[in-house]
Coordinates of C-alpha atoms in Angstrom, one line a residue:
X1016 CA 5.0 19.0 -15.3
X1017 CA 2.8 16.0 -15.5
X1018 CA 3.3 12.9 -13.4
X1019 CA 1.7 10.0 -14.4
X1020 CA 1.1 7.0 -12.0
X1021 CA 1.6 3.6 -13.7
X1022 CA 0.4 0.7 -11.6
X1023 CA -1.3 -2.9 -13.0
X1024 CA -4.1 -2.2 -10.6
X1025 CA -7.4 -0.2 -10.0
X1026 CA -5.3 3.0 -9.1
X1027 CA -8.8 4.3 -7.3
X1028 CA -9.0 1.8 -5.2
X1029 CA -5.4 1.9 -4.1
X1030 CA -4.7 4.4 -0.8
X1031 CA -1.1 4.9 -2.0
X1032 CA -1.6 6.5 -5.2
X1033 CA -4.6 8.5 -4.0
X1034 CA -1.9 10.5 -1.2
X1035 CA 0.9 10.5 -4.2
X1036 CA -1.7 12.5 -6.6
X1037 CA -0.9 15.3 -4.3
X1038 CA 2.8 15.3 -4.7
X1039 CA 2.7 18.6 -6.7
X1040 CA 0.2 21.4 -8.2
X1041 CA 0.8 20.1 -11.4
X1042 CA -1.3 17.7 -13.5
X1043 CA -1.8 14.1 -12.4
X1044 CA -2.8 11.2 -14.5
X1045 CA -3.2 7.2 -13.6
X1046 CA -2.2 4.6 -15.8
X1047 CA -4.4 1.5 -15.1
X1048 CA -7.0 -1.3 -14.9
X1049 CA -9.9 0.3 -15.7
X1050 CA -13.2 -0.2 -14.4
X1051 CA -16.9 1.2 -14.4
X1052 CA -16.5 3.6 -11.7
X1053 CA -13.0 5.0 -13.2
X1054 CA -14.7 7.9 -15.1
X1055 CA -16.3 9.1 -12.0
X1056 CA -13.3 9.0 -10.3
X1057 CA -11.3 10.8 -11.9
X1058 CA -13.8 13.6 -12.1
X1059 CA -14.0 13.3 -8.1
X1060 CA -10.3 13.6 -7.8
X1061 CA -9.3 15.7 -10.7
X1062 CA -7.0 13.2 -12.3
X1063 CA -6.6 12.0 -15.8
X1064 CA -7.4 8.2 -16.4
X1065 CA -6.2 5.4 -19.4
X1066 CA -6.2 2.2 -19.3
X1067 CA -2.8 0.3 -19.2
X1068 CA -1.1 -0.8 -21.8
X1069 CA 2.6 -1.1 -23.9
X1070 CA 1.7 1.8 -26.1
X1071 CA 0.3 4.0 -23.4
X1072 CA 3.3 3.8 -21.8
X1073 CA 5.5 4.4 -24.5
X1074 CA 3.6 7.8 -25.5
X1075 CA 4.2 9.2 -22.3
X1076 CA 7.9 7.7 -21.9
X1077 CA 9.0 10.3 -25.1
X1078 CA 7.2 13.6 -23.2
X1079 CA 9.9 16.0 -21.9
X1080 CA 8.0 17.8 -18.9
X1081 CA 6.9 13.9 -17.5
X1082 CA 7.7 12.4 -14.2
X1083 CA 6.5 8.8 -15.0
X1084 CA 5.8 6.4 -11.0
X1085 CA 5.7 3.0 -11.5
X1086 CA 4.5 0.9 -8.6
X1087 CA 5.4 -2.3 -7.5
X1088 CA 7.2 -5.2 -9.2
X1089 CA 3.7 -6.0 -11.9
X1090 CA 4.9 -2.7 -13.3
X1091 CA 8.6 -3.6 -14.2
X1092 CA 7.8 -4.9 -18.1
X1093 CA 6.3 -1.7 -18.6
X1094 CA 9.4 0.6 -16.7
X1095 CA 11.9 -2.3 -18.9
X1096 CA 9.8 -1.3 -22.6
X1097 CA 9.8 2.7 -20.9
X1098 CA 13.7 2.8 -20.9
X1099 CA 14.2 1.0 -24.3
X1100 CA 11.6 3.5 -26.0
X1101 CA 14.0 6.3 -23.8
X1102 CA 17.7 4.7 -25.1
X1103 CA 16.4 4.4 -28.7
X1104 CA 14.1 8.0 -29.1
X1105 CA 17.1 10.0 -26.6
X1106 CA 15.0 12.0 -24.5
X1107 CA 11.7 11.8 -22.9
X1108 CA 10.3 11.4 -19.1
X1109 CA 11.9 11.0 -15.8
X1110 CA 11.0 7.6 -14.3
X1111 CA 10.6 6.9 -10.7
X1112 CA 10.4 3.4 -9.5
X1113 CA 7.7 2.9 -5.9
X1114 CA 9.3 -0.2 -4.5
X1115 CA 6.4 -1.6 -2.5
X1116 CA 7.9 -4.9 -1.4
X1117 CA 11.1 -6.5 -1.6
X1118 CA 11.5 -9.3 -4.5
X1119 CA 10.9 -12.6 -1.9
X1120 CA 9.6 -15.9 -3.2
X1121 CA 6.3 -16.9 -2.8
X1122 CA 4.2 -19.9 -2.8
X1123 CA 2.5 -19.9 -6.1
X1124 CA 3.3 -23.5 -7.3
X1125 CA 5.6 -24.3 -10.5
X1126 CA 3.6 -21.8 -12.6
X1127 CA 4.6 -19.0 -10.3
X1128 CA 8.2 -19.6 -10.5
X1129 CA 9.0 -18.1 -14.6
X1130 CA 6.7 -14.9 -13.6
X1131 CA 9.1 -14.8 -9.5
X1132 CA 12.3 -15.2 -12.2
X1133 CA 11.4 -12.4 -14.7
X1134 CA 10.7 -9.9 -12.4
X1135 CA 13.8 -10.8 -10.4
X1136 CA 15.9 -9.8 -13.5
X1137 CA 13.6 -7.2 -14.4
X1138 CA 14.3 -5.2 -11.0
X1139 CA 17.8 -6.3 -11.1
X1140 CA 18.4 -4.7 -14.4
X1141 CA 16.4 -1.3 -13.8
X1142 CA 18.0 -0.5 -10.5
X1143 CA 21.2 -0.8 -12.2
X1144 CA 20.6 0.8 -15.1
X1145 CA 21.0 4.5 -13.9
X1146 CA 17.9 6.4 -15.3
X1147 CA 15.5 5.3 -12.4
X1148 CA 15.5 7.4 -9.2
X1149 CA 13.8 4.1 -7.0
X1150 CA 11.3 5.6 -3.9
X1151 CA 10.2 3.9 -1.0
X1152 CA 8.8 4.2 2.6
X1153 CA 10.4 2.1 4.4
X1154 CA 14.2 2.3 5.4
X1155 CA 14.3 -1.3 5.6
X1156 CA 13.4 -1.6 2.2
X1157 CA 15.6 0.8 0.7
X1158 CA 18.8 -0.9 2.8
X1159 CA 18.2 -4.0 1.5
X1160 CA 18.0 -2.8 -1.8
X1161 CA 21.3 -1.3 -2.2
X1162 CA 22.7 -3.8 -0.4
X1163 CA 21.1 -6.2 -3.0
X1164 CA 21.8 -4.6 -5.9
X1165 CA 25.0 -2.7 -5.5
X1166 CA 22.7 0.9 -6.4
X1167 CA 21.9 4.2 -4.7
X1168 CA 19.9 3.5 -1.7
X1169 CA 16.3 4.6 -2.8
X1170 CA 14.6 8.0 -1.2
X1171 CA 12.5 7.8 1.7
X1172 CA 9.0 9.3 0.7
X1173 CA 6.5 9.4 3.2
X1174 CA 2.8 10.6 1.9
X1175 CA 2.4 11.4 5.4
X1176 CA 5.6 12.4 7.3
X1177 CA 6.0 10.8 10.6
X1178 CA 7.0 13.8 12.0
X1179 CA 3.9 15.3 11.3
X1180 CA 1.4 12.8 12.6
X1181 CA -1.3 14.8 14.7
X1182 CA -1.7 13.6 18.4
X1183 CA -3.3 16.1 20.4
X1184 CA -7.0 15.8 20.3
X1185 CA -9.5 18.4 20.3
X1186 CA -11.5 19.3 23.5
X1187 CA -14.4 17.2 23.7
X1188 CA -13.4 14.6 21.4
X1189 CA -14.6 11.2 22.5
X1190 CA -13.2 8.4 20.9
X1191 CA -14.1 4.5 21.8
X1192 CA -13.7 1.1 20.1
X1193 CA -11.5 -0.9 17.2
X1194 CA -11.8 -0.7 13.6
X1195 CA -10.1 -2.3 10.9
X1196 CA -10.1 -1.4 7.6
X1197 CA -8.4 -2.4 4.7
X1198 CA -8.7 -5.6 2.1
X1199 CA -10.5 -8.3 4.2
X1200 CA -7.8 -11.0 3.7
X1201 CA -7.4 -14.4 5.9
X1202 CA -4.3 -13.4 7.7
X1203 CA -5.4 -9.8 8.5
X1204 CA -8.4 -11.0 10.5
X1205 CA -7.3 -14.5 12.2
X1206 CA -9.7 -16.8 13.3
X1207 CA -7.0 -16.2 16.6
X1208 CA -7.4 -12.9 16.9
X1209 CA -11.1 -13.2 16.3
X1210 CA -11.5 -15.9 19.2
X1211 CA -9.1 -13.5 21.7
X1212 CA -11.4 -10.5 21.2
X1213 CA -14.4 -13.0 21.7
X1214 CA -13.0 -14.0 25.0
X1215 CA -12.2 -10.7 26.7
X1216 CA -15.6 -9.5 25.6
X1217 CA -14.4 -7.2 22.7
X1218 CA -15.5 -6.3 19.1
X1219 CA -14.4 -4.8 16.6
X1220 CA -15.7 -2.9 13.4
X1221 CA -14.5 -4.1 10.2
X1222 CA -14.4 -2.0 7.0
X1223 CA -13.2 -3.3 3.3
X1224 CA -13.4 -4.9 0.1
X1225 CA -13.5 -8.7 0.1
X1226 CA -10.9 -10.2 -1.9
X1227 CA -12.2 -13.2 -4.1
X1228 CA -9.3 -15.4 -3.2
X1229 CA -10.4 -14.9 0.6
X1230 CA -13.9 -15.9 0.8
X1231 CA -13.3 -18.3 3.6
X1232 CA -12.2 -14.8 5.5
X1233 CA -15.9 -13.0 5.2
X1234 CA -17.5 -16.4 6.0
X1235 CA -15.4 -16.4 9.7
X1236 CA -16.2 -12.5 9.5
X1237 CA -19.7 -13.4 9.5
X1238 CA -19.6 -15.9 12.1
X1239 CA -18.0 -14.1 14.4
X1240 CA -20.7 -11.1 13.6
X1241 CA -23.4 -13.1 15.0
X1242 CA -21.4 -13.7 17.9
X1243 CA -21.9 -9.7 18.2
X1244 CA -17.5 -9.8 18.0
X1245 CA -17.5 -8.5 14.4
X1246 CA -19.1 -5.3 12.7
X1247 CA -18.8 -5.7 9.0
X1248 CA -19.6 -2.4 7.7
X1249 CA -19.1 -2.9 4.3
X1250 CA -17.0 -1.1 1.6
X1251 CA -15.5 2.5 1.8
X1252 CA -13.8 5.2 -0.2
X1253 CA -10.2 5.6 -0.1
X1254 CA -10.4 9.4 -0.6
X1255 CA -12.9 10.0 2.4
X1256 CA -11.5 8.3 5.6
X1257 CA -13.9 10.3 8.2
X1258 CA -15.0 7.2 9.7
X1259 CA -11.6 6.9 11.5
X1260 CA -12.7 9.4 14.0
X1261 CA -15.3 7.9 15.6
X1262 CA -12.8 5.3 16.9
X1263 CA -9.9 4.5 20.0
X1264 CA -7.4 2.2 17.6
X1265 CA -7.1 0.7 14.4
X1266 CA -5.6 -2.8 14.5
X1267 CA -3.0 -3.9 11.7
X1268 CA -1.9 -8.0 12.3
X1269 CA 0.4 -9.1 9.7
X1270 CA -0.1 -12.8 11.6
X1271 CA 3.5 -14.1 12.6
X1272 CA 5.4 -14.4 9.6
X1273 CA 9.0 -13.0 9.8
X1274 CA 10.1 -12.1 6.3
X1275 CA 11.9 -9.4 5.4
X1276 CA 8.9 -7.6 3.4
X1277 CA 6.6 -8.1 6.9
X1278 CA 9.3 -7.1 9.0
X1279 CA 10.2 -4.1 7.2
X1280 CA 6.6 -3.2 6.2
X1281 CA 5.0 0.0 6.6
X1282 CA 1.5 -0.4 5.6
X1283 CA -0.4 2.9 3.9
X1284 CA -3.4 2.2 6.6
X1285 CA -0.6 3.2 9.6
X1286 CA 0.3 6.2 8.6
X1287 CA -3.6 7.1 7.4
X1288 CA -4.7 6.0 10.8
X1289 CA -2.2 8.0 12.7
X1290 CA -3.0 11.3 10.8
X1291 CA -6.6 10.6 12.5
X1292 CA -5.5 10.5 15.9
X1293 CA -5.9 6.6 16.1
X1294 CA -3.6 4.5 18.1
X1295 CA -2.5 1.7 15.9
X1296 CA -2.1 -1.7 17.4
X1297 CA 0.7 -3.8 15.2
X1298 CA 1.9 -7.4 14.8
X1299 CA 5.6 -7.5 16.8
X1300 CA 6.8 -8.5 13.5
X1301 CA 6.2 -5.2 12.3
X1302 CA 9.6 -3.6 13.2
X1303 CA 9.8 -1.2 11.2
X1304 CA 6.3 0.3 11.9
X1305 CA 7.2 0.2 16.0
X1306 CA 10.7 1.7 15.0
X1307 CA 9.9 4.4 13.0
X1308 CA 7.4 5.7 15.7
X1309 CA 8.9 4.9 18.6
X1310 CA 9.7 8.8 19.9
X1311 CA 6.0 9.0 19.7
X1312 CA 4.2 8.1 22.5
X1313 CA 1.0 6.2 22.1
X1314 CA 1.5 6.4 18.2
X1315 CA 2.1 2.5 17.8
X1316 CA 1.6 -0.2 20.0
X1317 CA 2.6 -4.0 20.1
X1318 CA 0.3 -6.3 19.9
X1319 CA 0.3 -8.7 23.2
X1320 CA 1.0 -12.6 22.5
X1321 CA -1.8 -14.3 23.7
X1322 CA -4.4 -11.8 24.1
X1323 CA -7.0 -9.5 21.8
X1324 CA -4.9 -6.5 21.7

């Protein structure tokens, strides 16, 4: 058996995939946007790499022996062309579908609205059509999904089951300080929480990739790290996450928005930071996160209104 991630990203850069190539012994490949450092990735991790595209896709649809993962809505033309190429040739893969977010609206202007549509009636048509087994890790999601569809509920498949999350510490092990790490986005890292930490004489160390779209972000990250709040220490690989255990907590903010996807979000970075013995600090609009771990003690923690943490 081969299973054979299909996303319209940089699959090594993306947490998620990297803990799903370990699903099985068998072989792994990852069908994507391809950069420079993709060859020397996939040596590191012992995967297979192409680059995405219609006829990619369709060569592996027809293999018998294939377990085909498409993630996230940007994948459902290619999961749509999979299932024709299946209908017409008879046979061929077994396609899962990784819901990462629920379909919602957002504000992209007029052009954003034919793309919001097309997908829309792109998930609607391959939940219903009976040949995708849908995956998720969040129960909210997959509620809301039947529910909105009239389908199966999707599985619940946690890279890192909850009840498995480690949180005894070992003898001698002495942890101190916040980190965040994770895409440096404006809304992860608020000028609000930023002047809180400031104010009760707290820092925090902050670990990522800027993304382009956020550059007013790193400039208040800088700003704030020559007020000696802020640590920026740079880029890190998504495979080696040692860094985690130098530190107390990891802080997760998802700001105050209260749609369903934030509400019922279960970010990768939770369950990573929990499997190394972090406390995770979380937006109260993460319900679902706070839920899931509530036997836990210590596991996940609200974030206070009106203070740093």
């Amino acid at each position: 058996m081969i299973t054979v991630h299909i996303a319209k990203w940089n699959c090594f850069k993306t947490s998620r995939l990297l803990m799903e190539r370990r699903w099985d012994h068998g072989r792994v490949a990852f069908v994507g946007m391809m950069d420079a450092g993709c060859e020397e990735g996939a040596k590191s991790w012992d995967v297979e790499c192409e680059p995405l595209g219609f006829l990619t896709v369709r060569r592996w649809a027809v293999r018998p022996e294939t377990r085909l993962v498409f993630h996230g809505q940007s994948s459902l033309p290619y999961l749509a062309g999979a299932l024709c190429v299946r209908k017409w040739h008879g046979a061929g893969a077994e396609f899962l579908y990784d819901i990462h977010d629920l379909h919602e609206k957002v504000e992209e202007g007029v052009r954003g609205v034919p793309r919001w549509v097309l997908l829309g009636v792109l998930e609607r048509a391959c939940m219903r059509a009976g040949r995708v087994r849908a995956i998720t890790v969040s129960p909210g999601i997959a509620q809301e999904v039947a529910r909105r569809y009239r389908c199966p509920e999707p599985s619940l498949c946690y890279n890192i089951p909850p009840d498995r999350v480690p949180r005894k510490r070992a003898d001698g092990d002495v942890r101190h300080g916040l980190v965040y790490f994770g895409r440096i986005e404006d809304y992860r890292l608020s000028e609000h929480r930023l002047k809180a930490l400031s104010r009760e004489g707290l820092s925090i160390d902050v670990y990522g990739r800027l993304v382009p779209e956020y550059r007013s972000s790193f400039e208040l990250l800088k700003r704030y790290e020559d007020l000696k709040v802020v640590r920026l220490c740079g880029e890190y690989r998504p495979d080696n996450l040692d860094f985690l255990d130098a530190y107390e907590a990891a802080l997760i903010d998802y700001g105050v928005s209260r749609t369903a996807n934030v509400r019922h979000c279960l970010p990768n970075k939770l369950f990573q930071a929990l499997r190394h013995g972090l406390t995770v600090l979380v937006s109260p609009n993460l319900e679902d996160a706070m839920a899931l771990f509530s036997s836990i003690p210590g596991a996940v923690m609200p974030l206070t209104p009106g203070s740093a943490i």
